[in-house]
Amino acid sequence: MILNRSPQRSRREKKSLSLRPLRSSVQKKLDEIKRKLRELANPERAKVSLRYFKTGPGGYGAGDLFLGNTVPDLRKLAGQYRDLNKKDILELLHSPIHEERVLALLILNLQFKSGAEPKRKEIHRLYLNNMKSINSWDLVDCSAPLLIGGYLLKKDTKILDKLAASNNLWERRTAIIATLAFIKQNEYGVTLRIATRLLKDKEDLIHKGSGWMLREVGNRAPEVLEAFLDKHAAIMPRTMLRYAIEKFNEPKRKAYLLKR
């Protein structure tokens, strides 16, 4: 019986050995990405980012770590590693290092753009299931328009109302920034609906995000934005209003500001 089992054990051992290079190669790719990020790091830029993203105690980015990589460098790396597997993307996305999370989202953007519907759905669900790691305005802004809004085009958008009602700042910002995908399709109703839900929000980053999206509506359909402002300007947070009317001429800006 020992003789009968030996060939089976040998085959299993051979199979195990054949898999080792694959696992090693995958890990090597992730190690390579992290090494390149550190080679491209800029300590002085990292110091500025610590202040810019309010990483001090009580700040929205408290505890975040930075390498100081530039966005063009991150986009270049994303293109080079666009085929990175889900496990490694998640490891980057869960990293305490800000730029590794940005890189993960940029790779997901590329995979979403080139993927068929099943792949896009998978990425959309991955995003929703890992929102705790998408915890800064730049992370939201570089990913929500495509991975949330882009997926929801021609679909039910109730998830945006749920996110807009969340106690989490970043989920609420995701709700409004995701509507950029609809604006680009000249569909403004979703943006106006979510912006209305956020009119009484207390967070400045929500005011800025909502005002930005309203301004994008105005860039394409000024009459739609003006109708919204005529109805809501008097109760809008001042920052939201200022962002929304940024492209108006001076007399029109002053007129709307006087309503506030």
PDB file of N, CA, C and O in Angstrom, residues 22-89:
ATOM      1  N   LEU A  22       4.134  30.533  -9.340  1.00  0.00           N
ATOM      2  CA  LEU A  22       3.018  31.429  -9.599  1.00  0.00           C
ATOM      3  C   LEU A  22       2.764  32.315  -8.391  1.00  0.00           C
ATOM      4  O   LEU A  22       2.649  33.523  -8.499  1.00  0.00           O
ATOM      5  N   ARG A  23       2.684  31.707  -7.193  1.00  0.00           N
ATOM      6  CA  ARG A  23       2.455  32.503  -5.990  1.00  0.00           C
ATOM      7  C   ARG A  23       3.603  33.466  -5.762  1.00  0.00           C
ATOM      8  O   ARG A  23       3.414  34.615  -5.412  1.00  0.00           O
ATOM      9  N   SER A  24       4.804  33.004  -5.993  1.00  0.00           N
ATOM     10  CA  SER A  24       5.980  33.847  -5.814  1.00  0.00           C
ATOM     11  C   SER A  24       5.947  35.022  -6.778  1.00  0.00           C
ATOM     12  O   SER A  24       6.266  36.150  -6.420  1.00  0.00           O
ATOM     13  N   SER A  25       5.546  34.746  -8.029  1.00  0.00           N
ATOM     14  CA  SER A  25       5.482  35.789  -9.045  1.00  0.00           C
ATOM     15  C   SER A  25       4.462  36.847  -8.686  1.00  0.00           C
ATOM     16  O   SER A  25       4.693  38.046  -8.852  1.00  0.00           O
ATOM     17  N   VAL A  26       3.291  36.403  -8.174  1.00  0.00           N
ATOM     18  CA  VAL A  26       2.243  37.347  -7.782  1.00  0.00           C
ATOM     19  C   VAL A  26       2.736  38.238  -6.646  1.00  0.00           C
ATOM     20  O   VAL A  26       2.582  39.455  -6.670  1.00  0.00           O
ATOM     21  N   GLN A  27       3.326  37.620  -5.633  1.00  0.00           N
ATOM     22  CA  GLN A  27       3.831  38.396  -4.513  1.00  0.00           C
ATOM     23  C   GLN A  27       4.938  39.327  -4.969  1.00  0.00           C
ATOM     24  O   GLN A  27       5.041  40.464  -4.504  1.00  0.00           O
ATOM     25  N   LYS A  28       5.749  38.846  -5.883  1.00  0.00           N
ATOM     26  CA  LYS A  28       6.836  39.665  -6.402  1.00  0.00           C
ATOM     27  C   LYS A  28       6.296  40.914  -7.087  1.00  0.00           C
ATOM     28  O   LYS A  28       6.881  41.996  -6.972  1.00  0.00           O
ATOM     29  N   LYS A  29       5.174  40.780  -7.806  1.00  0.00           N
ATOM     30  CA  LYS A  29       4.581  41.930  -8.489  1.00  0.00           C
ATOM     31  C   LYS A  29       4.139  42.992  -7.483  1.00  0.00           C
ATOM     32  O   LYS A  29       4.386  44.185  -7.669  1.00  0.00           O
ATOM     33  N   LEU A  30       3.494  42.561  -6.391  1.00  0.00           N
ATOM     34  CA  LEU A  30       3.051  43.504  -5.379  1.00  0.00           C
ATOM     35  C   LEU A  30       4.251  44.163  -4.701  1.00  0.00           C
ATOM     36  O   LEU A  30       4.249  45.376  -4.450  1.00  0.00           O
ATOM     37  N   ASP A  31       5.259  43.370  -4.392  1.00  0.00           N
ATOM     38  CA  ASP A  31       6.484  43.926  -3.797  1.00  0.00           C
ATOM     39  C   ASP A  31       7.132  44.932  -4.733  1.00  0.00           C
ATOM     40  O   ASP A  31       7.655  45.965  -4.301  1.00  0.00           O
ATOM     41  N   GLU A  32       7.085  44.636  -6.025  1.00  0.00           N
ATOM     42  CA  GLU A  32       7.665  45.526  -7.028  1.00  0.00           C
ATOM     43  C   GLU A  32       6.930  46.860  -7.056  1.00  0.00           C
ATOM     44  O   GLU A  32       7.551  47.920  -7.141  1.00  0.00           O
ATOM     45  N   ILE A  33       5.600  46.810  -6.980  1.00  0.00           N
ATOM     46  CA  ILE A  33       4.800  48.036  -6.958  1.00  0.00           C
ATOM     47  C   ILE A  33       5.165  48.891  -5.747  1.00  0.00           C
ATOM     48  O   ILE A  33       5.394  50.106  -5.865  1.00  0.00           O
ATOM     49  N   LYS A  34       5.232  48.262  -4.596  1.00  0.00           N
ATOM     50  CA  LYS A  34       5.546  49.006  -3.379  1.00  0.00           C
ATOM     51  C   LYS A  34       6.958  49.581  -3.428  1.00  0.00           C
ATOM     52  O   LYS A  34       7.198  50.695  -2.962  1.00  0.00           O
ATOM     53  N   ARG A  35       7.880  48.815  -4.014  1.00  0.00           N
ATOM     54  CA  ARG A  35       9.245  49.320  -4.144  1.00  0.00           C
ATOM     55  C   ARG A  35       9.286  50.543  -5.065  1.00  0.00           C
ATOM     56  O   ARG A  35       9.939  51.549  -4.751  1.00  0.00           O
ATOM     57  N   LYS A  36       8.553  50.483  -6.191  1.00  0.00           N
ATOM     58  CA  LYS A  36       8.533  51.613  -7.124  1.00  0.00           C
ATOM     59  C   LYS A  36       7.902  52.846  -6.485  1.00  0.00           C
ATOM     60  O   LYS A  36       8.349  53.974  -6.718  1.00  0.00           O
ATOM     61  N   LEU A  37       6.851  52.644  -5.701  1.00  0.00           N
ATOM     62  CA  LEU A  37       6.229  53.772  -5.016  1.00  0.00           C
ATOM     63  C   LEU A  37       7.224  54.474  -4.104  1.00  0.00           C
ATOM     64  O   LEU A  37       7.274  55.706  -4.035  1.00  0.00           O
ATOM     65  N   ARG A  38       8.038  53.681  -3.424  1.00  0.00           N
ATOM     66  CA  ARG A  38       9.015  54.254  -2.498  1.00  0.00           C
ATOM     67  C   ARG A  38      10.183  54.892  -3.236  1.00  0.00           C
ATOM     68  O   ARG A  38      10.740  55.887  -2.761  1.00  0.00           O
ATOM     69  N   GLU A  39      10.529  54.350  -4.391  1.00  0.00           N
ATOM     70  CA  GLU A  39      11.583  54.959  -5.194  1.00  0.00           C
ATOM     71  C   GLU A  39      11.137  56.328  -5.730  1.00  0.00           C
ATOM     72  O   GLU A  39      11.950  57.238  -5.902  1.00  0.00           O
ATOM     73  N   LEU A  40       9.838  56.457  -5.981  1.00  0.00           N
ATOM     74  CA  LEU A  40       9.286  57.712  -6.504  1.00  0.00           C
ATOM     75  C   LEU A  40       8.819  58.658  -5.403  1.00  0.00           C
ATOM     76  O   LEU A  40       8.293  59.734  -5.682  1.00  0.00           O
ATOM     77  N   ALA A  41       9.019  58.257  -4.162  1.00  0.00           N
ATOM     78  CA  ALA A  41       8.540  59.055  -3.029  1.00  0.00           C
ATOM     79  C   ALA A  41       9.273  60.387  -2.938  1.00  0.00           C
ATOM     80  O   ALA A  41      10.433  60.508  -3.332  1.00  0.00           O
ATOM     81  N   ASN A  42       8.571  61.368  -2.396  1.00  0.00           N
ATOM     82  CA  ASN A  42       9.148  62.697  -2.187  1.00  0.00           C
ATOM     83  C   ASN A  42       8.851  63.119  -0.747  1.00  0.00           C
ATOM     84  O   ASN A  42       7.725  63.529  -0.437  1.00  0.00           O
ATOM     85  N   PRO A  43       9.813  63.004   0.153  1.00  0.00           N
ATOM     86  CA  PRO A  43       9.576  63.297   1.577  1.00  0.00           C
ATOM     87  C   PRO A  43       9.033  64.704   1.832  1.00  0.00           C
ATOM     88  O   PRO A  43       8.191  64.887   2.711  1.00  0.00           O
ATOM     89  N   GLU A  44       9.505  65.682   1.070  1.00  0.00           N
ATOM     90  CA  GLU A  44       9.020  67.053   1.270  1.00  0.00           C
ATOM     91  C   GLU A  44       7.560  67.171   0.858  1.00  0.00           C
ATOM     92  O   GLU A  44       6.755  67.826   1.537  1.00  0.00           O
ATOM     93  N   ARG A  45       7.215  66.539  -0.249  1.00  0.00           N
ATOM     94  CA  ARG A  45       5.813  66.541  -0.686  1.00  0.00           C
ATOM     95  C   ARG A  45       4.948  65.814   0.333  1.00  0.00           C
ATOM     96  O   ARG A  45       3.812  66.227   0.601  1.00  0.00           O
ATOM     97  N   ALA A  46       5.484  64.737   0.917  1.00  0.00           N
ATOM     98  CA  ALA A  46       4.745  63.984   1.934  1.00  0.00           C
ATOM     99  C   ALA A  46       4.427  64.864   3.137  1.00  0.00           C
ATOM    100  O   ALA A  46       3.327  64.802   3.694  1.00  0.00           O
ATOM    101  N   LYS A  47       5.385  65.689   3.546  1.00  0.00           N
ATOM    102  CA  LYS A  47       5.161  66.584   4.685  1.00  0.00           C
ATOM    103  C   LYS A  47       4.039  67.574   4.394  1.00  0.00           C
ATOM    104  O   LYS A  47       3.204  67.854   5.252  1.00  0.00           O
ATOM    105  N   VAL A  48       4.046  68.100   3.170  1.00  0.00           N
ATOM    106  CA  VAL A  48       2.978  69.036   2.778  1.00  0.00           C
ATOM    107  C   VAL A  48       1.622  68.329   2.790  1.00  0.00           C
ATOM    108  O   VAL A  48       0.619  68.875   3.246  1.00  0.00           O
ATOM    109  N   SER A  49       1.598  67.081   2.306  1.00  0.00           N
ATOM    110  CA  SER A  49       0.345  66.323   2.255  1.00  0.00           C
ATOM    111  C   SER A  49      -0.212  66.073   3.646  1.00  0.00           C
ATOM    112  O   SER A  49      -1.435  66.073   3.840  1.00  0.00           O
ATOM    113  N   LEU A  50       0.655  65.855   4.610  1.00  0.00           N
ATOM    114  CA  LEU A  50       0.196  65.623   5.984  1.00  0.00           C
ATOM    115  C   LEU A  50      -0.620  66.812   6.483  1.00  0.00           C
ATOM    116  O   LEU A  50      -1.614  66.643   7.199  1.00  0.00           O
ATOM    117  N   ARG A  51      -0.217  67.997   6.103  1.00  0.00           N
ATOM    118  CA  ARG A  51      -0.966  69.201   6.506  1.00  0.00           C
ATOM    119  C   ARG A  51      -2.192  69.408   5.615  1.00  0.00           C
ATOM    120  O   ARG A  51      -3.281  69.699   6.101  1.00  0.00           O
ATOM    121  N   TYR A  52      -1.991  69.239   4.316  1.00  0.00           N
ATOM    122  CA  TYR A  52      -3.053  69.510   3.342  1.00  0.00           C
ATOM    123  C   TYR A  52      -4.265  68.614   3.559  1.00  0.00           C
ATOM    124  O   TYR A  52      -5.413  69.056   3.422  1.00  0.00           O
ATOM    125  N   PHE A  53      -4.017  67.361   3.909  1.00  0.00           N
ATOM    126  CA  PHE A  53      -5.117  66.415   4.115  1.00  0.00           C
ATOM    127  C   PHE A  53      -5.535  66.296   5.584  1.00  0.00           C
ATOM    128  O   PHE A  53      -6.212  65.346   5.950  1.00  0.00           O
ATOM    129  N   LYS A  54      -5.134  67.262   6.380  1.00  0.00           N
ATOM    130  CA  LYS A  54      -5.590  67.381   7.776  1.00  0.00           C
ATOM    131  C   LYS A  54      -5.452  66.054   8.539  1.00  0.00           C
ATOM    132  O   LYS A  54      -6.436  65.482   9.015  1.00  0.00           O
ATOM    133  N   THR A  55      -4.207  65.594   8.639  1.00  0.00           N
ATOM    134  CA  THR A  55      -3.945  64.306   9.275  1.00  0.00           C
ATOM    135  C   THR A  55      -3.688  64.407  10.777  1.00  0.00           C
ATOM    136  O   THR A  55      -3.426  63.402  11.431  1.00  0.00           O
ATOM    137  N   GLY A  56      -3.742  65.630  11.314  1.00  0.00           N
ATOM    138  CA  GLY A  56      -3.534  65.796  12.746  1.00  0.00           C
ATOM    139  C   GLY A  56      -4.706  65.275  13.552  1.00  0.00           C
ATOM    140  O   GLY A  56      -5.764  64.934  13.001  1.00  0.00           O
ATOM    141  N   PRO A  57      -4.555  65.192  14.877  1.00  0.00           N
ATOM    142  CA  PRO A  57      -5.637  64.717  15.751  1.00  0.00           C
ATOM    143  C   PRO A  57      -6.935  65.494  15.520  1.00  0.00           C
ATOM    144  O   PRO A  57      -6.928  66.730  15.506  1.00  0.00           O
ATOM    145  N   GLY A  58      -8.013  64.775  15.300  1.00  0.00           N
ATOM    146  CA  GLY A  58      -9.305  65.410  15.066  1.00  0.00           C
ATOM    147  C   GLY A  58      -9.577  65.787  13.627  1.00  0.00           C
ATOM    148  O   GLY A  58     -10.702  66.138  13.274  1.00  0.00           O
ATOM    149  N   GLY A  59      -8.550  65.730  12.761  1.00  0.00           N
ATOM    150  CA  GLY A  59      -8.742  66.053  11.359  1.00  0.00           C
ATOM    151  C   GLY A  59      -9.386  64.908  10.609  1.00  0.00           C
ATOM    152  O   GLY A  59      -9.352  63.760  11.051  1.00  0.00           O
ATOM    153  N   TYR A  60      -9.954  65.212   9.441  1.00  0.00           N
ATOM    154  CA  TYR A  60     -10.645  64.149   8.700  1.00  0.00           C
ATOM    155  C   TYR A  60      -9.677  63.078   8.197  1.00  0.00           C
ATOM    156  O   TYR A  60     -10.082  61.956   7.923  1.00  0.00           O
ATOM    157  N   GLY A  61      -8.379  63.429   8.079  1.00  0.00           N
ATOM    158  CA  GLY A  61      -7.394  62.455   7.619  1.00  0.00           C
ATOM    159  C   GLY A  61      -6.472  61.981   8.729  1.00  0.00           C
ATOM    160  O   GLY A  61      -5.351  61.529   8.448  1.00  0.00           O
ATOM    161  N   ALA A  62      -6.946  62.065   9.961  1.00  0.00           N
ATOM    162  CA  ALA A  62      -6.097  61.730  11.110  1.00  0.00           C
ATOM    163  C   ALA A  62      -5.470  60.344  10.965  1.00  0.00           C
ATOM    164  O   ALA A  62      -6.162  59.365  10.697  1.00  0.00           O
ATOM    165  N   GLY A  63      -4.149  60.287  11.128  1.00  0.00           N
ATOM    166  CA  GLY A  63      -3.449  59.013  11.084  1.00  0.00           C
ATOM    167  C   GLY A  63      -3.019  58.556   9.710  1.00  0.00           C
ATOM    168  O   GLY A  63      -2.300  57.556   9.583  1.00  0.00           O
ATOM    169  N   ASP A  64      -3.442  59.253   8.650  1.00  0.00           N
ATOM    170  CA  ASP A  64      -3.078  58.846   7.295  1.00  0.00           C
ATOM    171  C   ASP A  64      -1.572  59.031   7.088  1.00  0.00           C
ATOM    172  O   ASP A  64      -0.963  59.963   7.621  1.00  0.00           O
ATOM    173  N   LEU A  65      -0.972  58.152   6.288  1.00  0.00           N
ATOM    174  CA  LEU A  65       0.459  58.195   6.000  1.00  0.00           C
ATOM    175  C   LEU A  65       0.679  58.496   4.527  1.00  0.00           C
ATOM    176  O   LEU A  65      -0.109  58.077   3.676  1.00  0.00           O
ATOM    177  N   PHE A  66       1.743  59.224   4.209  1.00  0.00           N
ATOM    178  CA  PHE A  66       2.006  59.637   2.834  1.00  0.00           C
ATOM    179  C   PHE A  66       3.448  59.347   2.432  1.00  0.00           C
ATOM    180  O   PHE A  66       4.363  59.450   3.254  1.00  0.00           O
ATOM    181  N   LEU A  67       3.623  58.996   1.152  1.00  0.00           N
ATOM    182  CA  LEU A  67       4.950  58.829   0.577  1.00  0.00           C
ATOM    183  C   LEU A  67       5.384  60.064  -0.202  1.00  0.00           C
ATOM    184  O   LEU A  67       6.571  60.298  -0.385  1.00  0.00           O
ATOM    185  N   GLY A  68       4.404  60.827  -0.683  1.00  0.00           N
ATOM    186  CA  GLY A  68       4.721  62.013  -1.470  1.00  0.00           C
ATOM    187  C   GLY A  68       4.788  61.758  -2.961  1.00  0.00           C
ATOM    188  O   GLY A  68       5.443  62.499  -3.702  1.00  0.00           O
ATOM    189  N   ASN A  69       4.097  60.720  -3.449  1.00  0.00           N
ATOM    190  CA  ASN A  69       4.062  60.448  -4.888  1.00  0.00           C
ATOM    191  C   ASN A  69       3.157  61.445  -5.597  1.00  0.00           C
ATOM    192  O   ASN A  69       2.154  61.893  -5.054  1.00  0.00           O
ATOM    193  N   THR A  70       3.488  61.775  -6.840  1.00  0.00           N
ATOM    194  CA  THR A  70       2.643  62.657  -7.633  1.00  0.00           C
ATOM    195  C   THR A  70       1.541  61.854  -8.326  1.00  0.00           C
ATOM    196  O   THR A  70       1.698  60.653  -8.569  1.00  0.00           O
ATOM    197  N   VAL A  71       0.462  62.522  -8.659  1.00  0.00           N
ATOM    198  CA  VAL A  71      -0.638  61.861  -9.361  1.00  0.00           C
ATOM    199  C   VAL A  71      -0.196  61.335 -10.732  1.00  0.00           C
ATOM    200  O   VAL A  71      -0.552  60.198 -11.097  1.00  0.00           O
ATOM    201  N   PRO A  72       0.582  62.099 -11.523  1.00  0.00           N
ATOM    202  CA  PRO A  72       1.046  61.530 -12.805  1.00  0.00           C
ATOM    203  C   PRO A  72       1.847  60.240 -12.630  1.00  0.00           C
ATOM    204  O   PRO A  72       1.692  59.305 -13.425  1.00  0.00           O
ATOM    205  N   ASP A  73       2.683  60.179 -11.601  1.00  0.00           N
ATOM    206  CA  ASP A  73       3.431  58.943 -11.349  1.00  0.00           C
ATOM    207  C   ASP A  73       2.494  57.796 -10.988  1.00  0.00           C
ATOM    208  O   ASP A  73       2.678  56.650 -11.422  1.00  0.00           O
ATOM    209  N   LEU A  74       1.474  58.088 -10.194  1.00  0.00           N
ATOM    210  CA  LEU A  74       0.519  57.049  -9.803  1.00  0.00           C
ATOM    211  C   LEU A  74      -0.275  56.566 -11.007  1.00  0.00           C
ATOM    212  O   LEU A  74      -0.533  55.362 -11.145  1.00  0.00           O
ATOM    213  N   ARG A  75      -0.652  57.469 -11.879  1.00  0.00           N
ATOM    214  CA  ARG A  75      -1.398  57.075 -13.085  1.00  0.00           C
ATOM    215  C   ARG A  75      -0.518  56.213 -14.008  1.00  0.00           C
ATOM    216  O   ARG A  75      -0.996  55.258 -14.622  1.00  0.00           O
ATOM    217  N   LYS A  76       0.757  56.550 -14.084  1.00  0.00           N
ATOM    218  CA  LYS A  76       1.672  55.759 -14.905  1.00  0.00           C
ATOM    219  C   LYS A  76       1.818  54.349 -14.341  1.00  0.00           C
ATOM    220  O   LYS A  76       1.769  53.360 -15.083  1.00  0.00           O
ATOM    221  N   LEU A  77       1.963  54.238 -13.032  1.00  0.00           N
ATOM    222  CA  LEU A  77       2.062  52.923 -12.398  1.00  0.00           C
ATOM    223  C   LEU A  77       0.771  52.126 -12.582  1.00  0.00           C
ATOM    224  O   LEU A  77       0.805  50.916 -12.805  1.00  0.00           O
ATOM    225  N   ALA A  78      -0.374  52.814 -12.489  1.00  0.00           N
ATOM    226  CA  ALA A  78      -1.655  52.132 -12.686  1.00  0.00           C
ATOM    227  C   ALA A  78      -1.716  51.510 -14.076  1.00  0.00           C
ATOM    228  O   ALA A  78      -2.191  50.380 -14.249  1.00  0.00           O
ATOM    229  N   GLY A  79      -1.234  52.236 -15.082  1.00  0.00           N
ATOM    230  CA  GLY A  79      -1.221  51.694 -16.432  1.00  0.00           C
ATOM    231  C   GLY A  79      -0.306  50.488 -16.560  1.00  0.00           C
ATOM    232  O   GLY A  79      -0.625  49.519 -17.265  1.00  0.00           O
ATOM    233  N   GLN A  80       0.818  50.531 -15.861  1.00  0.00           N
ATOM    234  CA  GLN A  80       1.770  49.429 -15.930  1.00  0.00           C
ATOM    235  C   GLN A  80       1.253  48.173 -15.235  1.00  0.00           C
ATOM    236  O   GLN A  80       1.597  47.052 -15.631  1.00  0.00           O
ATOM    237  N   TYR A  81       0.414  48.351 -14.215  1.00  0.00           N
ATOM    238  CA  TYR A  81      -0.066  47.210 -13.424  1.00  0.00           C
ATOM    239  C   TYR A  81      -1.587  47.091 -13.483  1.00  0.00           C
ATOM    240  O   TYR A  81      -2.224  46.647 -12.545  1.00  0.00           O
ATOM    241  N   ARG A  82      -2.149  47.442 -14.611  1.00  0.00           N
ATOM    242  CA  ARG A  82      -3.597  47.448 -14.751  1.00  0.00           C
ATOM    243  C   ARG A  82      -4.211  46.054 -14.649  1.00  0.00           C
ATOM    244  O   ARG A  82      -5.410  45.913 -14.422  1.00  0.00           O
ATOM    245  N   ASP A  83      -3.392  45.012 -14.835  1.00  0.00           N
ATOM    246  CA  ASP A  83      -3.899  43.646 -14.745  1.00  0.00           C
ATOM    247  C   ASP A  83      -3.718  43.052 -13.351  1.00  0.00           C
ATOM    248  O   ASP A  83      -3.877  41.838 -13.165  1.00  0.00           O
ATOM    249  N   LEU A  84      -3.410  43.861 -12.372  1.00  0.00           N
ATOM    250  CA  LEU A  84      -3.188  43.364 -11.013  1.00  0.00           C
ATOM    251  C   LEU A  84      -4.420  42.616 -10.512  1.00  0.00           C
ATOM    252  O   LEU A  84      -5.557  43.020 -10.769  1.00  0.00           O
ATOM    253  N   ASN A  85      -4.203  41.514  -9.799  1.00  0.00           N
ATOM    254  CA  ASN A  85      -5.336  40.701  -9.367  1.00  0.00           C
ATOM    255  C   ASN A  85      -6.070  41.328  -8.178  1.00  0.00           C
ATOM    256  O   ASN A  85      -5.565  42.231  -7.500  1.00  0.00           O
ATOM    257  N   LYS A  86      -7.263  40.844  -7.943  1.00  0.00           N
ATOM    258  CA  LYS A  86      -8.152  41.394  -6.923  1.00  0.00           C
ATOM    259  C   LYS A  86      -7.527  41.369  -5.529  1.00  0.00           C
ATOM    260  O   LYS A  86      -7.630  42.342  -4.780  1.00  0.00           O
ATOM    261  N   LYS A  87      -6.883  40.269  -5.177  1.00  0.00           N
ATOM    262  CA  LYS A  87      -6.282  40.143  -3.850  1.00  0.00           C
ATOM    263  C   LYS A  87      -5.255  41.242  -3.599  1.00  0.00           C
ATOM    264  O   LYS A  87      -5.235  41.876  -2.533  1.00  0.00           O
ATOM    265  N   ASP A  88      -4.397  41.490  -4.581  1.00  0.00           N
ATOM    266  CA  ASP A  88      -3.356  42.495  -4.418  1.00  0.00           C
ATOM    267  C   ASP A  88      -3.929  43.910  -4.457  1.00  0.00           C
ATOM    268  O   ASP A  88      -3.439  44.807  -3.765  1.00  0.00           O
ATOM    269  N   ILE A  89      -4.960  44.107  -5.275  1.00  0.00           N
ATOM    270  CA  ILE A  89      -5.631  45.415  -5.286  1.00  0.00           C
ATOM    271  C   ILE A  89      -6.210  45.713  -3.906  1.00  0.00           C
ATOM    272  O   ILE A  89      -6.088  46.834  -3.389  1.00  0.00           O
TER     273      ILE A  89
END
